[in-house]
mmCIF file of C-alpha atoms in Angstrom:
data_model
loop_
_atom_site.group_PDB
_atom_site.id
_atom_site.type_symbol
_atom_site.label_atom_id
_atom_site.label_comp_id
_atom_site.label_asym_id
_atom_site.label_seq_id
_atom_site.Cartn_x
_atom_site.Cartn_y
_atom_site.Cartn_z
ATOM 1 C CA MET A 1 0.000 0.000 0.000
ATOM 2 C CA THR A 2 1.323 3.443 -0.944
ATOM 3 C CA ASP A 3 2.600 5.629 1.892
ATOM 4 C CA MET A 4 -0.199 8.111 2.491
ATOM 5 C CA MET A 5 2.349 10.825 3.372
ATOM 6 C CA SER A 6 4.208 10.537 0.022
ATOM 7 C CA GLN A 7 3.642 12.766 -2.990
ATOM 8 C CA PRO A 8 0.115 12.714 -4.470
ATOM 9 C CA ILE A 9 -0.511 10.156 -7.183
ATOM 10 C CA GLN A 10 -0.917 11.898 -10.539
ATOM 11 C CA VAL A 11 -3.780 10.716 -12.746
ATOM 12 C CA ASP A 12 -4.098 11.978 -16.320
ATOM 13 C CA ILE A 13 -7.482 11.797 -18.064
ATOM 14 C CA LEU A 14 -7.187 11.932 -21.840
ATOM 15 C CA MET A 15 -10.346 12.823 -23.765
ATOM 16 C CA SER A 16 -11.637 14.286 -27.017
ATOM 17 C CA ASP A 17 -14.858 15.777 -28.359
ATOM 18 C CA GLY A 18 -17.674 13.258 -27.885
ATOM 19 C CA PHE A 19 -16.175 11.774 -24.694
ATOM 20 C CA VAL A 20 -18.369 9.626 -22.440
ATOM 21 C CA LEU A 21 -19.488 11.779 -19.503
ATOM 22 C CA THR A 22 -20.345 8.731 -17.348
ATOM 23 C CA GLU A 23 -16.719 7.626 -17.456
ATOM 24 C CA LEU A 24 -15.287 11.062 -16.674
ATOM 25 C CA SER A 25 -17.607 11.615 -13.717
ATOM 26 C CA ALA A 26 -16.857 8.139 -12.315
ATOM 27 C CA ILE A 27 -13.115 8.795 -12.311
ATOM 28 C CA LEU A 28 -13.288 12.341 -10.930
ATOM 29 C CA GLU A 29 -15.859 11.657 -8.224
ATOM 30 C CA LEU A 30 -14.149 8.541 -6.920
ATOM 31 C CA LEU A 31 -10.757 10.257 -6.753
ATOM 32 C CA ARG A 32 -12.303 13.292 -5.074
ATOM 33 C CA ILE A 33 -14.145 11.171 -2.512
ATOM 34 C CA ALA A 34 -10.991 9.115 -1.858
ATOM 35 C CA ASN A 35 -9.189 12.345 -0.940
ATOM 36 C CA ARG A 36 -12.056 13.314 1.335
ATOM 37 C CA VAL A 37 -12.322 9.940 3.059
ATOM 38 C CA THR A 38 -8.600 9.809 3.818
ATOM 39 C CA ALA A 39 -8.394 13.537 4.705
ATOM 40 C CA ARG A 40 -5.281 13.697 2.520
ATOM 41 C CA GLN A 41 -4.394 14.591 -1.036
ATOM 42 C CA VAL A 42 -3.790 11.037 -2.148
ATOM 43 C CA PHE A 43 -4.688 11.795 -5.776
ATOM 44 C CA ARG A 44 -4.521 14.763 -8.100
ATOM 45 C CA TRP A 45 -5.496 14.828 -11.750
ATOM 46 C CA LYS A 46 -5.317 16.665 -15.055
ATOM 47 C CA ASN A 47 -7.846 16.749 -17.876
ATOM 48 C CA LEU A 48 -5.951 16.446 -21.151
ATOM 49 C CA SER A 49 -6.637 16.296 -24.860
ATOM 50 C CA ARG A 50 -4.290 15.960 -27.803
ATOM 51 C CA HIS A 51 -4.111 19.717 -28.464
ATOM 52 C CA GLY A 52 -5.680 21.200 -25.316
ATOM 53 C CA GLY A 53 -8.614 23.610 -25.161
ATOM 54 C CA THR A 54 -12.286 22.953 -24.579
ATOM 55 C CA VAL A 55 -13.753 19.566 -25.445
ATOM 56 C CA SER A 56 -17.437 18.660 -25.303
ATOM 57 C CA CYS A 57 -19.436 15.509 -24.706
ATOM 58 C CA ARG A 58 -22.698 14.657 -26.460
ATOM 59 C CA ALA A 59 -24.597 15.675 -23.308
ATOM 60 C CA GLY A 60 -23.512 19.269 -23.911
ATOM 61 C CA ILE A 61 -20.960 19.493 -21.080
ATOM 62 C CA ASP A 62 -17.748 21.389 -21.889
ATOM 63 C CA VAL A 63 -14.463 20.556 -20.170
ATOM 64 C CA ALA A 64 -11.293 22.648 -20.252
ATOM 65 C CA THR A 65 -8.247 20.523 -21.038
ATOM 66 C CA GLN A 66 -4.506 20.957 -21.178
ATOM 67 C CA PRO A 67 -2.500 19.653 -24.144
ATOM 68 C CA PHE A 68 -0.945 16.211 -23.948
ATOM 69 C CA ARG A 69 2.675 16.291 -22.828
ATOM 70 C CA PRO A 70 5.218 14.242 -24.843
ATOM 71 C CA LYS A 71 6.937 13.285 -21.566
ATOM 72 C CA PRO A 72 4.081 12.508 -19.158
ATOM 73 C CA LEU A 73 4.642 12.371 -15.396
ATOM 74 C CA ALA A 74 1.479 10.519 -14.355
ATOM 75 C CA GLN A 75 1.271 7.185 -12.569
ATOM 76 C CA TYR A 76 -2.054 6.433 -14.289
ATOM 77 C CA VAL A 77 -3.670 7.588 -17.516
ATOM 78 C CA PHE A 78 -7.319 6.966 -18.368
ATOM 79 C CA VAL A 79 -8.314 7.287 -22.020
ATOM 80 C CA LEU A 80 -12.061 7.904 -22.181
ATOM 81 C CA GLY A 81 -14.435 6.284 -24.621
ATOM 82 C CA ASN A 82 -16.214 8.297 -27.278
ATOM 83 C CA SER A 83 -19.735 8.430 -28.662
ATOM 84 C CA ASP A 84 -18.107 8.125 -32.104
ATOM 85 C CA PRO A 85 -16.076 4.884 -32.198
ATOM 86 C CA ASP A 86 -14.411 6.089 -35.401
ATOM 87 C CA ALA A 87 -13.249 9.412 -33.942
ATOM 88 C CA LYS A 88 -9.697 9.945 -35.198
ATOM 89 C CA GLU A 89 -8.665 11.318 -31.787
ATOM 90 C CA LEU A 90 -8.997 7.773 -30.397
ATOM 91 C CA SER A 91 -5.992 6.699 -32.454
ATOM 92 C CA LEU A 92 -3.456 7.136 -29.664
ATOM 93 C CA GLN A 93 -0.690 4.574 -30.152
ATOM 94 C CA LYS A 94 2.008 7.268 -29.905
ATOM 95 C CA GLU A 95 0.556 8.663 -26.694
ATOM 96 C CA ILE A 96 0.029 5.200 -25.204
ATOM 97 C CA LYS A 97 3.686 4.318 -25.824
ATOM 98 C CA ALA A 98 4.815 7.602 -24.242
ATOM 99 C CA TYR A 99 2.941 6.729 -21.047
ATOM 100 C CA GLN A 100 4.261 3.167 -21.088
ATOM 101 C CA TRP A 101 7.842 4.384 -21.473
ATOM 102 C CA ALA A 102 7.233 6.713 -18.510
ATOM 103 C CA GLY A 103 6.106 3.743 -16.408
ATOM 104 C CA ALA A 104 2.433 4.740 -16.149
ATOM 105 C CA ARG A 105 -0.473 2.292 -16.054
ATOM 106 C CA VAL A 106 -2.496 2.833 -19.234
ATOM 107 C CA ILE A 107 -6.260 2.302 -18.913
ATOM 108 C CA LEU A 108 -8.405 2.315 -22.050
ATOM 109 C CA LEU A 109 -12.167 2.596 -21.694
ATOM 110 C CA SER A 110 -14.831 1.300 -24.126
ATOM 111 C CA GLU A 111 -14.193 2.812 -27.603
ATOM 112 C CA ALA A 112 -10.597 3.677 -26.695
ATOM 113 C CA ALA A 113 -10.080 -0.006 -25.901
ATOM 114 C CA SER A 114 -11.725 -1.228 -29.106
ATOM 115 C CA ARG A 115 -9.687 1.223 -31.210
ATOM 116 C CA HIS A 116 -6.500 -0.121 -29.628
ATOM 117 C CA ILE A 117 -7.660 -3.682 -30.299
ATOM 118 C CA ALA A 118 -8.391 -2.839 -33.951
ATOM 119 C CA GLU A 119 -5.056 -1.102 -34.444
ATOM 120 C CA THR A 120 -3.025 -3.873 -32.841
ATOM 121 C CA GLY A 121 -4.789 -6.280 -35.168
ATOM 122 C CA GLU A 122 -6.272 -9.114 -33.127
ATOM 123 C CA GLN A 123 -8.905 -9.834 -30.490
ATOM 124 C CA THR A 124 -7.655 -11.946 -27.572
ATOM 125 C CA MET A 125 -8.958 -12.944 -24.144
ATOM 126 C CA SER A 126 -6.381 -10.645 -22.518
ATOM 127 C CA HIS A 127 -8.315 -7.531 -23.503
ATOM 128 C CA THR A 128 -11.920 -6.391 -23.471
ATOM 129 C CA THR A 129 -14.226 -3.584 -24.525
ATOM 130 C CA HIS A 130 -17.926 -2.756 -24.294
ATOM 131 C CA TRP A 131 -20.047 -5.494 -25.839
ATOM 132 C CA GLU A 132 -21.433 -3.052 -28.426
ATOM 133 C CA ASN A 133 -17.890 -2.325 -29.598
ATOM 134 C CA ARG A 134 -17.063 -6.032 -29.639
ATOM 135 C CA ALA A 135 -19.942 -6.492 -32.097
ATOM 136 C CA VAL A 136 -18.442 -3.802 -34.342
ATOM 137 C CA LEU A 137 -15.018 -5.460 -34.205
ATOM 138 C CA ASN A 138 -16.561 -8.770 -35.191
ATOM 139 C CA GLU A 139 -18.560 -7.185 -38.010
ATOM 140 C CA ARG A 140 -15.448 -5.509 -39.400
ATOM 141 C CA GLY A 141 -13.514 -8.762 -39.401
ATOM 142 C CA THR A 142 -10.985 -8.114 -36.645
ATOM 143 C CA PRO A 143 -9.609 -11.633 -36.099
ATOM 144 C CA GLY A 144 -9.780 -13.575 -32.855
ATOM 145 C CA VAL A 145 -12.274 -13.829 -30.003
ATOM 146 C CA GLY A 146 -11.989 -11.276 -27.212
ATOM 147 C CA SER A 147 -13.165 -11.258 -23.634
ATOM 148 C CA TYR A 148 -16.570 -10.047 -22.458
ATOM 149 C CA ALA A 149 -15.266 -9.334 -18.960
ATOM 150 C CA LEU A 150 -15.749 -5.897 -17.437
ATOM 151 C CA VAL A 151 -11.988 -5.338 -17.270
ATOM 152 C CA ALA A 152 -8.901 -7.127 -18.585
ATOM 153 C CA ASP A 153 -5.282 -6.516 -17.602
ATOM 154 C CA ASP A 154 -2.607 -7.980 -19.866
ATOM 155 C CA GLY A 155 0.211 -6.651 -17.689
ATOM 156 C CA ARG A 156 0.919 -3.696 -19.990
ATOM 157 C CA ILE A 157 -2.487 -2.150 -20.703
ATOM 158 C CA ILE A 158 -5.799 -2.338 -18.869
ATOM 159 C CA THR A 159 -8.814 -2.433 -21.162
ATOM 160 C CA SER A 160 -12.357 -1.978 -19.924
ATOM 161 C CA ALA A 161 -15.981 -1.973 -20.999
ATOM 162 C CA GLY A 162 -16.155 1.550 -19.591
ATOM 163 C CA MET A 163 -19.561 3.075 -18.812
ATOM 164 C CA GLY A 164 -20.796 1.886 -15.376
ATOM 165 C CA SER A 165 -17.903 -0.562 -14.994
ATOM 166 C CA THR A 166 -15.598 2.463 -14.660
ATOM 167 C CA HIS A 167 -16.714 2.688 -11.020
ATOM 168 C CA ASP A 168 -15.625 -0.907 -10.358
ATOM 169 C CA LEU A 169 -12.317 -0.374 -12.149
ATOM 170 C CA VAL A 170 -11.421 2.816 -10.251
ATOM 171 C CA LEU A 171 -12.490 1.313 -6.913
ATOM 172 C CA ALA A 172 -10.221 -1.663 -7.591
ATOM 173 C CA LEU A 173 -7.311 0.668 -8.388
ATOM 174 C CA LEU A 174 -7.962 2.619 -5.198
ATOM 175 C CA GLY A 175 -7.321 -0.634 -3.363
ATOM 176 C CA SER A 176 -3.641 -0.390 -4.369
ATOM 177 C CA HIS A 177 -3.309 2.884 -2.464
ATOM 178 C CA LEU A 178 -5.976 2.910 0.257
ATOM 179 C CA SER A 179 -6.972 0.476 2.962
ATOM 180 C CA ALA A 180 -9.830 -1.930 2.285
ATOM 181 C CA ALA A 181 -12.028 -0.070 4.761
ATOM 182 C CA SER A 182 -11.385 3.256 3.014
ATOM 183 C CA VAL A 183 -12.265 1.755 -0.366
ATOM 184 C CA ALA A 184 -15.465 0.333 1.141
ATOM 185 C CA THR A 185 -16.325 3.777 2.517
ATOM 186 C CA VAL A 186 -15.802 5.385 -0.905
ATOM 187 C CA ALA A 187 -18.104 2.756 -2.418
ATOM 188 C CA ASP A 188 -20.704 3.356 0.309
ATOM 189 C CA ILE A 189 -20.709 7.107 -0.320
ATOM 190 C CA MET A 190 -21.281 6.407 -4.022
ATOM 191 C CA LEU A 191 -24.082 3.961 -3.065
ATOM 192 C CA HIS A 192 -22.136 1.334 -4.988
ATOM 193 C CA GLU A 193 -23.409 -1.836 -3.364
ATOM 194 C CA LYS A 194 -20.873 -4.348 -4.649
ATOM 195 C CA ILE A 195 -17.465 -3.862 -6.271
ATOM 196 C CA ARG A 196 -17.495 -6.259 -9.191
ATOM 197 C CA THR A 197 -14.277 -8.089 -9.997
ATOM 198 C CA PHE A 198 -12.456 -7.608 -13.299
ATOM 199 C CA SER A 199 -13.556 -11.070 -14.466
ATOM 200 C CA THR A 200 -17.264 -10.341 -14.000
ATOM 201 C CA LEU A 201 -19.059 -10.723 -17.318
ATOM 202 C CA GLN A 202 -20.804 -7.742 -18.833
ATOM 203 C CA PRO A 203 -24.581 -7.937 -18.148
ATOM 204 C CA PHE A 204 -26.113 -8.320 -21.584
ATOM 205 C CA GLY A 205 -27.860 -10.893 -23.715
ATOM 206 C CA GLY A 206 -28.836 -13.100 -20.787
ATOM 207 C CA LYS A 207 -25.280 -13.657 -19.572
ATOM 208 C CA GLU A 208 -25.131 -14.278 -15.826
ATOM 209 C CA LEU A 209 -22.726 -12.279 -13.701
ATOM 210 C CA SER A 210 -19.918 -14.262 -12.131
ATOM 211 C CA LEU A 211 -20.072 -14.609 -8.346
ATOM 212 C CA THR A 212 -17.584 -12.391 -6.544
ATOM 213 C CA GLY A 213 -16.163 -12.203 -3.063
ATOM 214 C CA ASN A 214 -16.401 -14.499 -0.079
ATOM 215 C CA ARG A 215 -19.910 -15.102 1.277
ATOM 216 C CA ALA A 216 -18.995 -15.111 4.988
ATOM 217 C CA LEU A 217 -16.751 -12.098 4.516
ATOM 218 C CA ASP A 218 -19.411 -10.144 2.624
ATOM 219 C CA GLN A 219 -21.970 -10.908 5.341
ATOM 220 C CA CYS A 220 -19.526 -9.848 8.047
ATOM 221 C CA VAL A 221 -18.837 -6.493 6.375
ATOM 222 C CA GLU A 222 -22.584 -5.924 5.981
ATOM 223 C CA LEU A 223 -23.072 -6.587 9.702
ATOM 224 C CA MET A 224 -20.253 -4.183 10.544
ATOM 225 C CA GLN A 225 -21.706 -1.448 8.326
ATOM 226 C CA ALA A 226 -25.127 -1.912 9.910
ATOM 227 C CA ASN A 227 -23.731 -1.666 13.447
ATOM 228 C CA LEU A 228 -21.416 1.341 13.524
ATOM 229 C CA GLU A 229 -22.972 3.129 16.513
ATOM 230 C CA GLU A 230 -23.030 0.062 18.747
ATOM 231 C CA PRO A 231 -20.237 -2.158 17.420
ATOM 232 C CA LEU A 232 -20.678 -5.892 17.709
ATOM 233 C CA ARG A 233 -17.954 -7.885 19.398
ATOM 234 C CA ILE A 234 -16.033 -10.268 17.164
ATOM 235 C CA SER A 235 -17.495 -13.140 19.199
ATOM 236 C CA GLU A 236 -20.988 -11.875 18.321
ATOM 237 C CA LEU A 237 -20.099 -11.560 14.634
ATOM 238 C CA VAL A 238 -18.783 -15.093 14.314
ATOM 239 C CA ALA A 239 -21.815 -16.437 16.186
ATOM 240 C CA LEU A 240 -24.112 -14.742 13.687
ATOM 241 C CA LEU A 241 -22.011 -15.973 10.762
ATOM 242 C CA GLY A 242 -21.626 -19.503 12.070
ATOM 243 C CA ILE A 243 -17.838 -19.601 11.662
ATOM 244 C CA SER A 244 -14.897 -19.533 14.055
ATOM 245 C CA GLU A 245 -12.911 -16.444 15.034
ATOM 246 C CA ARG A 246 -9.814 -18.023 13.524
ATOM 247 C CA SER A 247 -11.616 -18.555 10.223
ATOM 248 C CA LEU A 248 -12.869 -14.950 10.166
ATOM 249 C CA GLU A 249 -9.359 -13.704 10.905
ATOM 250 C CA ARG A 250 -8.012 -15.792 8.048
ATOM 251 C CA HIS A 251 -10.593 -14.411 5.595
ATOM 252 C CA PHE A 252 -9.806 -10.797 6.542
ATOM 253 C CA ARG A 253 -6.059 -11.283 6.240
ATOM 254 C CA ALA A 254 -6.405 -13.048 2.887
ATOM 255 C CA HIS A 255 -8.736 -10.468 1.318
ATOM 256 C CA PHE A 256 -8.044 -7.206 3.157
ATOM 257 C CA HIS A 257 -4.576 -7.745 4.682
ATOM 258 C CA THR A 258 -5.811 -6.646 8.101
ATOM 259 C CA THR A 259 -7.701 -7.947 11.115
ATOM 260 C CA PRO A 260 -11.478 -7.819 11.621
ATOM 261 C CA ASN A 261 -11.059 -5.421 14.550
ATOM 262 C CA ALA A 262 -8.812 -3.037 12.587
ATOM 263 C CA TYR A 263 -11.171 -3.092 9.593
ATOM 264 C CA TYR A 264 -14.221 -2.444 11.790
ATOM 265 C CA ARG A 265 -12.488 0.412 13.615
ATOM 266 C CA GLU A 266 -11.509 2.071 10.345
ATOM 267 C CA LEU A 267 -15.051 1.820 8.983
ATOM 268 C CA ARG A 268 -16.271 3.668 12.074
ATOM 269 C CA LEU A 269 -13.539 6.310 11.827
ATOM 270 C CA ASN A 270 -14.360 6.865 8.161
ATOM 271 C CA HIS A 271 -18.008 7.316 9.100
ATOM 272 C CA ALA A 272 -16.935 9.822 11.740
ATOM 273 C CA ASN A 273 -15.019 11.721 9.060
ATOM 274 C CA THR A 274 -18.208 12.013 7.012
ATOM 275 C CA LEU A 275 -20.322 13.136 9.984
ATOM 276 C CA LEU A 276 -17.792 15.808 10.927
ATOM 277 C CA LEU A 277 -17.826 17.244 7.424
ATOM 278 C CA LYS A 278 -21.503 16.836 6.608
ATOM 279 C CA THR A 279 -23.361 17.480 9.887
ATOM 280 C CA ALA A 280 -23.392 19.965 12.785
ATOM 281 C CA MET A 281 -23.087 17.205 15.404
ATOM 282 C CA SER A 282 -20.623 17.912 18.211
ATOM 283 C CA VAL A 283 -17.334 16.038 18.189
ATOM 284 C CA ARG A 284 -18.470 14.070 21.227
ATOM 285 C CA ASP A 285 -21.762 13.112 19.556
ATOM 286 C CA VAL A 286 -19.913 12.052 16.403
ATOM 287 C CA GLY A 287 -17.708 9.794 18.503
ATOM 288 C CA LEU A 288 -20.719 8.242 20.207
ATOM 289 C CA ALA A 289 -22.528 7.797 16.872
ATOM 290 C CA CYS A 290 -19.545 5.827 15.599
ATOM 291 C CA GLY A 291 -19.092 3.603 18.638
ATOM 292 C CA PHE A 292 -16.314 5.536 20.391
ATOM 293 C CA PRO A 293 -17.552 6.484 23.879
ATOM 294 C CA ASN A 294 -13.962 7.177 24.973
ATOM 295 C CA GLY A 295 -10.736 8.286 23.301
ATOM 296 C CA PHE A 296 -12.357 9.293 20.016
ATOM 297 C CA SER A 297 -10.205 12.382 19.304
ATOM 298 C CA SER A 298 -6.962 10.514 19.953
ATOM 299 C CA LEU A 299 -7.957 7.592 17.717
ATOM 300 C CA PHE A 300 -9.108 9.958 14.986
ATOM 301 C CA ARG A 301 -5.871 11.952 15.069
ATOM 302 C CA ARG A 302 -3.762 8.789 15.075
ATOM 303 C CA HIS A 303 -5.567 7.542 11.967
ATOM 304 C CA PHE A 304 -6.037 10.735 9.918
ATOM 305 C CA GLY A 305 -3.170 12.860 11.225
ATOM 306 C CA VAL A 306 -5.543 15.669 12.210
ATOM 307 C CA THR A 307 -7.907 16.206 15.134
ATOM 308 C CA PRO A 308 -11.682 16.066 14.579
ATOM 309 C CA MET A 309 -11.998 19.754 15.471
ATOM 310 C CA SER A 310 -9.201 20.768 13.092
ATOM 311 C CA LEU A 311 -10.808 18.821 10.256
ATOM 312 C CA ARG A 312 -14.150 20.498 10.923
ATOM 313 C CA ARG A 313 -12.579 23.972 11.002
ATOM 314 C CA SER A 314 -10.849 23.349 7.673
ATOM 315 C CA GLY A 315 -14.120 22.276 6.073
ATOM 316 C CA ASN A 316 -14.306 19.836 3.176
ATOM 317 C CA LEU A 317 -11.120 19.125 1.287
ATOM 318 C CA PRO A 318 -10.660 21.074 -1.966
ATOM 319 C CA ILE A 319 -10.780 19.436 -5.364
ATOM 320 C CA TYR A 320 -7.197 18.469 -6.128
ATOM 321 C CA ASN A 321 -6.977 19.285 -9.822
ATOM 322 C CA ASN A 322 -4.031 21.098 -11.382
#
């Protein structure tokens, strides 16, 4: 997990006229909320296009962009899909290679993914795109049979179906830099009930979604989220789940790299963060509402690096965009 006190992670978002607004909003909102939940500038981002200036989506929203830099400095670059799959601005092999040479993770969404597939010449199971674009590739005779998963990572480039799956993709990437509890809190704020895995099939044409996660673990997290004000003891949780404490511990370490107690405590602290920023409740009442009758301020400061009162005085974190 990235050191939260290190330099912010730079994310470039490359778009062109006709970009998919759903994908842009998913990336920006999740990064913004991640900064808020952690009370730190973990991420910052730039909106880019090939030549800079204002670009527009089909919904009539204009976005100011900076020109693409030949020597990018980002750790991640998202290339947005486009309402026109034949848009010439989606032909980005030169830009993709520049990011790869710089060591960035390249993430291609929907039409950007299918354009890359078409230009590299073959469909394989190591890449994916939106099922509508897959139909176009097939119709145009692009050889091979590609994946219908939401996301595919071939080790060099991540391709995605885009659209609503952008939320799942970004949440998964957040997991490389935030704790599991923080990622869960971001998902909760977005009302995103379940983070689908990369291998989940796209929901179309009667295809069934693949099962994700661990049943006992999912149920345990649901119980924790439903009992923030009066936390359940681990002994109570395992009794409700019908498993042993050792088994629960093993599941948490395998999936979240932490203990059940640490995960539960962080969920409650993250909820406290939200209450401090979004309500007029006193610091004491926030602590009580999150299951901390004693020592709340000290625990909060130890976790976030700032006292509850200082966070409240500073207000919500700014949008980190430069």
